[in-house]
Amino acid sequence: EPEVTQTPSHQVTQMGQEVILRCVPISNHLYFYWYRQILGQKVEFLVSFYNNEISEKSEIFDDQFSVERPDGSNFTLKIRSTKLEDSAMYFCAEQGTNQETQYFGPGTRLLVL
Amino acid sequence: SQKIEQNSEALNIQEGKTATLTCNYTNYSPAYLQWYRQDPGRGPVFLLLIRENEKEKRKERLKVTFDTTLKQSLFHITASQPADSATYLCALEGSSNTGKLIFGQGTTLQVKP
């Protein structure tokens, strides 16, 4: 089974700085998602992305967040001005051709100081 | 709003026994329900999907049931092994039809040798 990859695996940043998290998709997948998981809490949906557009976003996904797939390959999540409460694991996920199963990346652990 | 509840208490069982995990949901009638495994510091890994018209689904030592009247799914691991120790997540697709998943908080299973 092909694997979703994410970079970096860990990121430490100062509050107010911009971070970009990257996801390398599996070929032929069309639906992409970002989720986050604060330590000890449940996995939470952030945004879904299809056909180069956001199809749904959660209340968490405010104006500080953006997503894009700039070159048709990498799928990125940008946080413009990080806050302490953005510290979490961020998971990229892709939906397979059966449009049901989602394949998750290993995550990026973001720590905002 | 859609809500998913899993037993937040850790489940400790002896190797060889059957582990049974519970997932209850409210305010939604999902077309299908999924179970994922999550190891510490890693992304969720898809295990099984069961549709609303299926009562039971099996995969090797795993079995999932789905009772749409009770709004409950049970996840069984038979002949459990220490390697089965992980957190198991129940997930439903949100009602918006964008594929977003709503996760329960997970139940941690510890299988002792």
Coordinates of N, CA and C in Angstrom, one line a residue:
Chain A
E1 N 0.8 -1.2 0.0 CA 0.0 0.0 0.0 C 0.9 1.2 0.0
P2 N 0.7 2.1 -1.0 CA 1.5 3.4 -1.0 C 1.3 4.2 0.3
E3 N 2.3 5.0 0.7 CA 2.2 5.7 1.9 C 2.2 7.2 1.7
V4 N 1.4 7.9 2.4 CA 1.4 9.3 2.5 C 2.6 9.8 3.3
T5 N 3.3 10.8 2.8 CA 4.5 11.3 3.6 C 4.2 12.8 3.9
Q6 N 4.8 13.2 5.0 CA 4.7 14.6 5.5 C 6.0 15.1 5.9
T7 N 6.3 16.4 5.6 CA 7.5 17.0 6.1 C 7.1 18.4 6.6
P8 N 7.9 18.9 7.6 CA 8.8 18.1 8.4 C 8.1 17.2 9.4
S9 N 8.9 16.3 10.1 CA 8.3 15.5 11.1 C 8.1 16.3 12.4
H10 N 9.0 17.2 12.6 CA 8.8 18.1 13.8 C 9.2 19.5 13.4
Q11 N 8.5 20.4 14.0 CA 8.7 21.8 13.8 C 8.5 22.6 15.1
V12 N 9.6 23.4 15.4 CA 9.5 24.2 16.6 C 9.5 25.7 16.1
T13 N 8.6 26.5 16.5 CA 8.6 27.9 16.0 C 8.2 28.8 17.1
Q14 N 8.5 30.1 16.9 CA 8.1 31.1 17.9 C 6.7 31.6 17.5
M15 N 6.0 32.0 18.6 CA 4.7 32.5 18.4 C 4.7 33.7 17.4
G16 N 3.8 33.8 16.5 CA 3.7 34.8 15.5 C 4.4 34.5 14.2
Q17 N 5.2 33.5 14.2 CA 5.9 33.1 13.0 C 5.0 32.3 12.0
E18 N 5.3 32.3 10.8 CA 4.6 31.5 9.8 C 5.2 30.1 9.7
V19 N 4.4 29.1 9.5 CA 4.9 27.7 9.3 C 4.1 27.1 8.1
I20 N 4.8 26.3 7.3 CA 4.2 25.6 6.2 C 4.5 24.1 6.4
L21 N 3.4 23.4 6.4 CA 3.5 21.9 6.6 C 3.2 21.3 5.2
R22 N 3.9 20.3 4.9 CA 3.8 19.7 3.5 C 3.4 18.3 3.6
C23 N 2.7 17.9 2.5 CA 2.2 16.5 2.4 C 2.5 16.1 1.0
V24 N 3.0 14.9 0.8 CA 3.3 14.4 -0.5 C 2.2 13.3 -0.8
P25 N 1.3 13.6 -1.7 CA 0.2 12.7 -1.9 C 0.5 11.4 -2.7
I26 N -0.4 10.5 -2.5 CA -0.3 9.2 -3.3 C -0.9 9.6 -4.7
S27 N -0.4 9.1 -5.7 CA -0.9 9.4 -7.1 C -2.3 8.9 -7.2
N28 N -3.1 9.5 -8.0 CA -4.5 9.2 -8.3 C -5.5 9.6 -7.3
H29 N -5.0 10.1 -6.1 CA -6.0 10.5 -5.1 C -6.4 11.9 -5.4
L30 N -7.7 12.2 -5.2 CA -8.3 13.5 -5.5 C -8.7 14.3 -4.3
Y31 N -9.0 13.6 -3.2 CA -9.5 14.3 -2.1 C -8.4 14.4 -1.0
F32 N -8.2 15.6 -0.5 CA -7.2 15.8 0.5 C -7.8 16.5 1.8
Y33 N -7.2 16.2 2.9 CA -7.7 16.7 4.2 C -6.5 17.0 5.1
W34 N -6.7 18.0 6.0 CA -5.9 18.2 7.1 C -6.7 18.0 8.4
Y35 N -6.0 17.3 9.3 CA -6.6 17.2 10.6 C -5.5 17.6 11.6
R36 N -6.0 17.9 12.9 CA -5.0 18.1 13.9 C -5.4 17.3 15.1
Q37 N -4.4 17.1 16.0 CA -4.6 16.4 17.2 C -3.8 17.0 18.3
I38 N -4.4 17.8 19.2 CA -3.8 18.3 20.3 C -3.5 17.1 21.3
L39 N -2.3 17.2 22.0 CA -1.9 16.1 22.8 C -3.0 15.6 23.8
G40 N -3.3 14.4 23.7 CA -4.3 13.8 24.6 C -5.7 14.0 24.2
Q41 N -5.9 14.6 23.0 CA -7.3 14.9 22.6 C -7.6 14.2 21.3
K42 N -8.8 14.3 20.8 CA -9.2 13.6 19.7 C -8.7 14.2 18.4
V43 N -8.7 13.4 17.3 CA -8.3 13.9 16.0 C -9.5 14.8 15.5
E44 N -9.1 16.1 15.1 CA -10.1 17.1 14.7 C -9.9 17.4 13.2
F45 N -11.0 17.5 12.5 CA -11.0 17.9 11.1 C -10.7 19.4 11.0
L46 N -9.8 19.8 10.1 CA -9.6 21.2 9.8 C -10.2 21.6 8.4
V47 N -9.8 20.9 7.4 CA -10.2 21.3 6.0 C -10.2 20.2 5.1
S48 N -11.1 20.2 4.1 CA -11.1 19.3 3.0 C -10.8 20.1 1.7
F49 N -10.2 19.4 0.7 CA -9.7 20.1 -0.5 C -9.9 19.2 -1.7
Y50 N -10.7 19.6 -2.7 CA -10.9 18.8 -3.8 C -10.9 19.7 -5.1
N51 N -10.2 19.2 -6.1 CA -10.2 20.0 -7.4 C -9.7 21.4 -7.2
N52 N -8.6 21.5 -6.4 CA -7.9 22.7 -6.1 C -8.8 23.8 -5.4
E53 N -9.8 23.3 -4.7 CA -10.6 24.2 -3.9 C -10.9 23.6 -2.6
I54 N -11.1 24.5 -1.6 CA -11.6 24.1 -0.3 C -13.1 23.7 -0.4
S55 N -13.4 22.4 0.0 CA -14.8 22.0 -0.1 C -15.5 22.2 1.3
E56 N -14.7 22.1 2.4 CA -15.3 22.4 3.7 C -14.2 22.7 4.6
K57 N -14.5 23.6 5.6 CA -13.5 23.9 6.6 C -14.2 24.0 8.0
S58 N -13.5 23.7 9.0 CA -14.1 23.7 10.3 C -13.9 25.1 11.0
E59 N -14.5 25.3 12.1 CA -14.4 26.5 12.9 C -12.9 26.8 13.2
I60 N -12.1 25.8 13.4 CA -10.7 26.0 13.7 C -10.0 26.6 12.6
F61 N -10.3 26.4 11.4 CA -9.6 26.8 10.2 C -10.0 28.3 9.9
D62 N -9.4 29.2 10.7 CA -9.7 30.6 10.5 C -8.8 31.2 9.5
D63 N -8.8 32.6 9.5 CA -8.1 33.3 8.4 C -6.6 33.1 8.5
Q64 N -6.1 32.6 9.6 CA -4.6 32.3 9.8 C -4.2 31.1 9.0
F65 N -5.2 30.3 8.6 CA -4.8 29.0 7.9 C -5.1 29.1 6.4
S66 N -4.3 28.5 5.7 CA -4.6 28.4 4.2 C -4.0 27.0 3.7
V67 N -4.6 26.6 2.6 CA -4.1 25.3 2.0 C -4.0 25.6 0.5
E68 N -3.1 24.8 -0.1 CA -2.9 24.9 -1.5 C -2.2 23.7 -2.0
R69 N -2.3 23.5 -3.3 CA -1.5 22.4 -4.0 C -0.9 23.1 -5.2
P70 N 0.2 23.8 -4.9 CA 0.7 24.8 -5.9 C 1.2 24.2 -7.2
D71 N 1.7 23.0 -7.2 CA 2.3 22.5 -8.4 C 1.6 21.2 -8.8
G72 N 0.5 20.9 -8.3 CA -0.2 19.7 -8.6 C 0.4 18.5 -7.9
S73 N 1.3 18.7 -7.0 CA 1.9 17.6 -6.3 C 1.8 17.8 -4.8
N74 N 2.7 18.5 -4.2 CA 2.6 18.7 -2.7 C 1.3 19.4 -2.3
F75 N 0.8 19.0 -1.2 CA -0.4 19.6 -0.6 C 0.1 20.3 0.7
T76 N -0.1 21.6 0.8 CA 0.5 22.3 2.0 C -0.6 22.9 2.9
L77 N -0.3 23.1 4.1 CA -1.0 23.8 5.1 C -0.2 24.9 5.7
K78 N -0.6 26.1 5.5 CA 0.1 27.3 6.0 C -0.6 27.9 7.2
I79 N 0.2 28.2 8.3 CA -0.4 28.9 9.4 C 0.4 30.2 9.4
R80 N -0.3 31.4 9.2 CA 0.4 32.6 8.9 C 1.1 33.2 10.2
S81 N 0.4 33.2 11.3 CA 0.9 33.8 12.5 C 0.5 32.8 13.7
T82 N 1.5 31.9 14.0 CA 1.2 30.9 14.9 C 0.9 31.4 16.3
K83 N 0.0 30.6 17.0 CA -0.3 30.9 18.4 C 0.1 29.7 19.2
L84 N 0.2 29.9 20.5 CA 0.6 28.8 21.4 C -0.4 27.6 21.2
E85 N -1.7 27.9 21.1 CA -2.7 26.9 21.0 C -2.7 26.1 19.7
D86 N -1.8 26.5 18.7 CA -1.6 25.8 17.5 C -0.7 24.6 17.7
S87 N -0.1 24.5 18.8 CA 0.8 23.3 19.1 C -0.1 22.0 19.0
A88 N 0.3 21.1 18.2 CA -0.4 19.9 18.0 C 0.3 19.0 16.9
M89 N -0.3 17.8 16.8 CA 0.1 17.0 15.6 C -0.8 17.4 14.5
Y90 N -0.2 17.6 13.3 CA -1.0 17.9 12.1 C -0.9 16.7 11.1
F91 N -2.1 16.2 10.8 CA -2.1 15.0 9.9 C -2.7 15.4 8.5
C92 N -2.0 15.0 7.5 CA -2.6 15.1 6.1 C -3.3 13.8 5.9
A93 N -4.4 13.8 5.2 CA -5.0 12.5 4.8 C -5.5 12.6 3.4
E94 N -5.6 11.5 2.7 CA -6.1 11.5 1.3 C -7.1 10.4 1.2
Q95 N -8.1 10.6 0.4 CA -9.1 9.6 0.2 C -8.8 8.8 -1.0
G96 N -9.0 7.5 -0.9 CA -8.7 6.6 -2.0 C -9.8 6.7 -3.1
T97 N -9.5 6.0 -4.1 CA -10.4 6.0 -5.3 C -11.8 5.4 -4.9
N98 N -11.9 4.7 -3.8 CA -13.2 4.2 -3.4 C -14.0 5.3 -2.7
Q99 N -13.4 6.4 -2.5 CA -14.0 7.6 -1.9 C -14.5 7.3 -0.5
E100 N -13.9 6.4 0.2 CA -14.4 6.1 1.6 C -13.2 6.1 2.5
T101 N -12.3 5.2 2.2 CA -11.1 5.0 3.1 C -10.2 6.2 3.0
Q102 N -9.7 6.7 4.2 CA -8.7 7.8 4.2 C -7.4 7.3 4.6
Y103 N -6.3 7.7 4.0 CA -5.0 7.3 4.3 C -4.3 8.5 4.9
F104 N -3.8 8.3 6.1 CA -3.2 9.3 6.9 C -1.7 9.3 6.8
G105 N -1.1 10.5 6.8 CA 0.4 10.6 6.9 C 0.8 10.4 8.3
P106 N 2.1 10.4 8.5 CA 2.7 10.1 9.9 C 2.5 11.3 10.8
G107 N 2.2 12.5 10.2 CA 2.0 13.7 11.0 C 3.3 14.6 11.1
T108 N 3.0 15.9 11.4 CA 4.0 16.8 11.7 C 3.7 17.3 13.2
R109 N 4.7 17.2 14.0 CA 4.5 17.7 15.4 C 4.9 19.1 15.4
L110 N 4.0 20.0 15.7 CA 4.3 21.5 15.7 C 4.2 21.9 17.2
L111 N 5.3 22.6 17.5 CA 5.4 23.2 18.9 C 5.6 24.7 18.7
V112 N 4.7 25.5 19.3 CA 4.8 26.9 19.2 C 5.2 27.4 20.6
L113 N 6.3 28.1 20.6 CA 6.8 28.6 21.9 C 6.5 30.1 22.1
Chain B
S1 N -25.4 18.7 17.4 CA -24.3 18.3 16.5 C -23.9 16.9 16.6
Q2 N -23.3 16.4 15.5 CA -22.9 14.9 15.5 C -21.9 14.7 16.6
K3 N -22.1 13.6 17.3 CA -21.3 13.3 18.5 C -20.9 11.8 18.5
I4 N -19.7 11.5 18.8 CA -19.2 10.1 18.8 C -18.6 9.9 20.2
E5 N -19.0 8.8 20.9 CA -18.5 8.5 22.2 C -17.9 7.1 22.2
Q6 N -16.6 7.1 22.7 CA -15.9 5.8 22.9 C -15.6 5.8 24.4
N7 N -15.4 4.6 24.9 CA -15.1 4.4 26.3 C -13.7 5.0 26.5
S8 N -13.6 6.1 27.3 CA -12.3 6.7 27.4 C -11.4 6.0 28.4
E9 N -11.9 5.0 29.1 CA -11.0 4.3 30.0 C -10.3 3.3 29.2
A10 N -9.0 3.1 29.6 CA -8.2 2.1 28.9 C -8.7 0.7 29.2
L11 N -8.6 -0.2 28.2 CA -9.0 -1.6 28.3 C -7.8 -2.4 28.5
N12 N -7.7 -3.1 29.6 CA -6.5 -4.0 29.8 C -7.0 -5.5 29.8
I13 N -6.4 -6.3 28.9 CA -6.8 -7.7 28.8 C -5.6 -8.6 28.7
Q14 N -5.8 -9.8 28.9 CA -4.7 -10.8 28.9 C -4.6 -11.3 27.4
E15 N -3.4 -11.6 27.0 CA -3.1 -12.1 25.7 C -4.0 -13.4 25.5
G16 N -4.5 -13.5 24.3 CA -5.4 -14.6 23.9 C -6.8 -14.4 24.1
K17 N -7.2 -13.4 24.9 CA -8.6 -13.0 25.1 C -9.1 -12.2 24.0
T18 N -10.5 -12.0 24.0 CA -11.1 -11.1 23.0 C -11.3 -9.8 23.6
A19 N -10.9 -8.7 22.9 CA -11.1 -7.3 23.3 C -12.3 -6.8 22.6
T20 N -13.2 -6.1 23.3 CA -14.4 -5.5 22.7 C -14.4 -4.1 23.0
L21 N -14.5 -3.3 22.0 CA -14.5 -1.8 22.1 C -15.8 -1.3 21.6
T22 N -16.3 -0.2 22.2 CA -17.6 0.3 21.9 C -17.6 1.7 21.3
C23 N -18.4 2.0 20.3 CA -18.5 3.3 19.8 C -20.0 3.6 19.7
N24 N -20.4 4.7 20.3 CA -21.8 5.2 20.2 C -21.9 6.5 19.6
Y25 N -22.9 6.8 18.8 CA -23.0 8.1 18.1 C -24.4 8.6 18.3
T26 N -24.5 9.9 18.1 CA -25.8 10.6 18.2 C -26.0 11.6 17.1
N27 N -27.2 12.0 16.9 CA -27.6 13.1 16.0 C -27.1 12.8 14.5
Y28 N -27.0 11.6 14.1 CA -26.6 11.3 12.8 C -27.0 9.9 12.4
S29 N -27.2 9.7 11.1 CA -27.4 8.4 10.5 C -26.4 8.2 9.4
P30 N -25.2 7.7 9.8 CA -24.1 7.6 8.8 C -24.3 6.5 7.8
A31 N -23.8 6.7 6.6 CA -23.9 5.7 5.6 C -22.9 4.6 5.9
Y32 N -21.8 4.9 6.6 CA -20.8 3.9 7.0 C -20.1 4.4 8.2
L33 N -19.4 3.5 8.8 CA -18.6 3.8 10.0 C -17.2 3.1 9.9
Q34 N -16.2 3.8 10.3 CA -14.8 3.2 10.2 C -14.1 3.1 11.5
W35 N -13.2 2.2 11.5 CA -12.3 2.0 12.7 C -10.9 2.1 12.2
Y36 N -10.1 2.9 13.1 CA -8.7 3.1 12.8 C -7.9 2.7 14.0
R37 N -6.7 2.4 13.8 CA -5.7 2.2 14.8 C -4.7 3.3 14.9
Q38 N -4.4 3.8 16.1 CA -3.4 4.8 16.2 C -2.4 4.4 17.3
D39 N -1.1 4.4 16.9 CA 0.0 4.2 17.8 C 0.5 5.5 18.3
P40 N 1.2 5.6 19.4 CA 1.6 6.8 20.0 C 2.5 7.6 19.0
G41 N 2.2 8.9 18.7 CA 3.0 9.7 17.9 C 2.9 9.4 16.4
R42 N 1.9 8.6 16.0 CA 1.7 8.2 14.6 C 0.3 8.6 14.1
G43 N 0.1 8.6 12.8 CA -1.2 8.9 12.2 C -2.1 7.7 12.3
P44 N -3.4 7.9 12.3 CA -4.4 6.8 12.3 C -4.2 5.9 11.0
V45 N -4.4 4.6 11.3 CA -4.3 3.6 10.2 C -5.6 2.9 10.0
F46 N -6.2 3.0 8.8 CA -7.5 2.4 8.5 C -7.5 0.9 8.8
L47 N -8.5 0.4 9.5 CA -8.7 -1.0 9.7 C -9.9 -1.6 9.0
L48 N -11.0 -1.1 9.3 CA -12.3 -1.7 8.7 C -13.3 -0.6 8.5
L49 N -14.2 -0.8 7.5 CA -15.3 0.0 7.2 C -16.5 -0.9 7.2
I50 N -17.6 -0.4 7.8 CA -18.9 -1.2 7.7 C -20.0 -0.2 7.3
R51 N -20.8 -0.7 6.4 CA -21.9 0.2 5.9 C -23.2 0.0 6.6
E52 N -24.1 0.9 6.5 CA -25.3 0.9 7.3 C -26.2 -0.3 7.0
N53 N -26.0 -1.0 5.8 CA -26.8 -2.1 5.5 C -26.1 -3.4 5.9
E54 N -24.9 -3.3 6.5 CA -24.2 -4.5 6.9 C -24.3 -4.6 8.4
K55 N -24.5 -5.8 8.9 CA -24.6 -6.0 10.4 C -23.2 -6.3 10.9
E56 N -22.4 -7.0 10.1 CA -21.1 -7.5 10.6 C -20.1 -7.5 9.5
K57 N -18.8 -7.2 9.9 CA -17.7 -7.3 8.9 C -16.5 -7.9 9.6
R58 N -15.8 -8.8 8.9 CA -14.7 -9.4 9.5 C -13.4 -9.2 8.6
K59 N -12.3 -9.2 9.3 CA -11.0 -9.1 8.6 C -10.0 -9.8 9.5
E60 N -9.6 -11.0 9.2 CA -8.6 -11.7 10.0 C -9.2 -11.8 11.4
R61 N -8.4 -11.3 12.4 CA -8.9 -11.4 13.8 C -9.8 -10.3 14.2
L62 N -10.2 -9.4 13.3 CA -11.0 -8.3 13.6 C -12.5 -8.5 13.2
K63 N -13.4 -8.0 14.0 CA -14.8 -8.1 13.7 C -15.5 -6.8 14.1
V64 N -16.3 -6.3 13.2 CA -17.0 -5.0 13.6 C -18.5 -5.3 13.4
T65 N -19.3 -4.8 14.3 CA -20.8 -4.9 14.1 C -21.3 -3.5 14.1
F66 N -22.5 -3.3 13.5 CA -23.0 -2.0 13.3 C -24.5 -2.1 13.5
D67 N -25.0 -1.5 14.6 CA -26.4 -1.5 14.9 C -27.0 -0.1 14.8
T68 N -27.7 0.2 13.6 CA -28.1 1.5 13.4 C -29.3 1.9 14.2
T69 N -30.0 0.9 14.8 CA -31.1 1.2 15.7 C -30.5 1.7 17.1
L70 N -29.6 1.0 17.6 CA -28.9 1.4 18.8 C -27.9 2.6 18.6
K71 N -27.6 2.8 17.4 CA -26.5 3.8 17.0 C -25.2 3.4 17.7
Q72 N -24.8 2.2 17.4 CA -23.7 1.7 18.1 C -22.9 0.7 17.2
S73 N -21.6 0.8 17.3 CA -20.7 -0.2 16.7 C -19.8 -0.8 17.7
L74 N -19.6 -2.1 17.6 CA -18.7 -2.9 18.5 C -17.5 -3.3 17.6
F75 N -16.3 -3.3 18.2 CA -15.1 -3.7 17.5 C -14.5 -4.7 18.4
H76 N -14.3 -5.9 17.8 CA -13.7 -7.0 18.5 C -12.4 -7.4 17.9
I77 N -11.4 -7.7 18.8 CA -10.2 -8.4 18.4 C -10.1 -9.7 19.1
T78 N -10.1 -10.8 18.3 CA -10.0 -12.1 18.9 C -8.6 -12.5 19.0
A79 N -8.3 -13.5 19.9 CA -7.0 -14.0 20.1 C -6.0 -12.9 20.2
S80 N -6.2 -11.9 21.1 CA -5.4 -10.7 21.2 C -4.0 -11.0 21.5
Q81 N -3.1 -10.1 20.9 CA -1.7 -10.2 21.1 C -1.1 -8.9 21.7
P82 N 0.0 -8.9 22.3 CA 0.6 -7.6 22.8 C 0.8 -6.6 21.7
A83 N 1.0 -7.1 20.5 CA 1.2 -6.2 19.3 C -0.1 -5.4 19.0
D84 N -1.2 -5.9 19.5 CA -2.5 -5.2 19.3 C -2.7 -4.0 20.2
S85 N -1.8 -3.8 21.1 CA -1.9 -2.7 22.1 C -1.7 -1.4 21.3
A86 N -2.7 -0.5 21.4 CA -2.8 0.7 20.6 C -4.0 1.4 21.0
T87 N -4.3 2.6 20.5 CA -5.5 3.3 20.6 C -6.4 3.1 19.4
Y88 N -7.6 2.7 19.6 CA -8.5 2.4 18.5 C -9.6 3.5 18.4
L89 N -9.7 4.1 17.2 CA -10.6 5.2 16.9 C -11.7 4.8 16.1
C90 N -12.9 5.3 16.4 CA -14.1 5.1 15.7 C -14.3 6.4 14.9
A91 N -14.7 6.4 13.6 CA -14.9 7.6 12.8 C -16.2 7.5 12.0
L92 N -16.9 8.6 11.9 CA -18.0 8.7 11.0 C -17.8 9.8 10.0
E93 N -18.3 9.6 8.8 CA -18.3 10.7 7.8 C -19.3 11.8 8.2
G94 N -18.8 13.0 8.2 CA -19.7 14.1 8.5 C -20.9 14.2 7.5
S95 N -21.9 14.9 7.8 CA -23.1 14.9 7.0 C -23.0 15.8 5.8
S96 N -21.9 16.5 5.7 CA -21.8 17.5 4.6 C -21.3 16.8 3.3
N97 N -21.0 15.5 3.3 CA -20.7 14.8 2.1 C -19.4 15.3 1.4
T98 N -18.5 15.9 2.2 CA -17.2 16.2 1.7 C -16.1 15.2 2.1
G99 N -16.5 14.2 2.8 CA -15.6 13.2 3.2 C -14.9 13.4 4.5
K100 N -15.2 14.5 5.1 CA -14.5 14.8 6.4 C -15.0 13.7 7.4
L101 N -14.0 13.3 8.3 CA -14.3 12.3 9.3 C -14.4 13.0 10.6
I102 N -15.4 12.5 11.4 CA -15.5 12.9 12.8 C -15.1 11.7 13.6
F103 N -14.1 12.0 14.5 CA -13.5 10.9 15.3 C -14.0 10.9 16.7
G104 N -14.1 9.7 17.3 CA -14.2 9.6 18.7 C -12.9 9.8 19.4
Q105 N -12.9 9.9 20.7 CA -11.7 10.2 21.4 C -10.7 9.0 21.5
G106 N -11.3 7.8 21.1 CA -10.4 6.6 21.1 C -10.4 5.9 22.4
T107 N -10.2 4.6 22.3 CA -10.0 3.7 23.5 C -8.7 3.1 23.4
T108 N -7.9 3.2 24.5 CA -6.6 2.6 24.5 C -6.7 1.1 25.0
L109 N -6.1 0.2 24.2 CA -6.1 -1.2 24.5 C -4.7 -1.6 24.9
Q110 N -4.6 -2.3 26.0 CA -3.3 -2.8 26.5 C -3.5 -4.3 26.6
V111 N -2.7 -5.1 25.8 CA -2.8 -6.5 25.9 C -1.5 -7.0 26.6
K112 N -1.7 -7.7 27.7 CA -0.6 -8.1 28.6 C -0.3 -9.6 28.2
P113 N 1.0 -9.9 28.1 CA 1.5 -11.2 27.8 C 1.2 -12.2 29.0

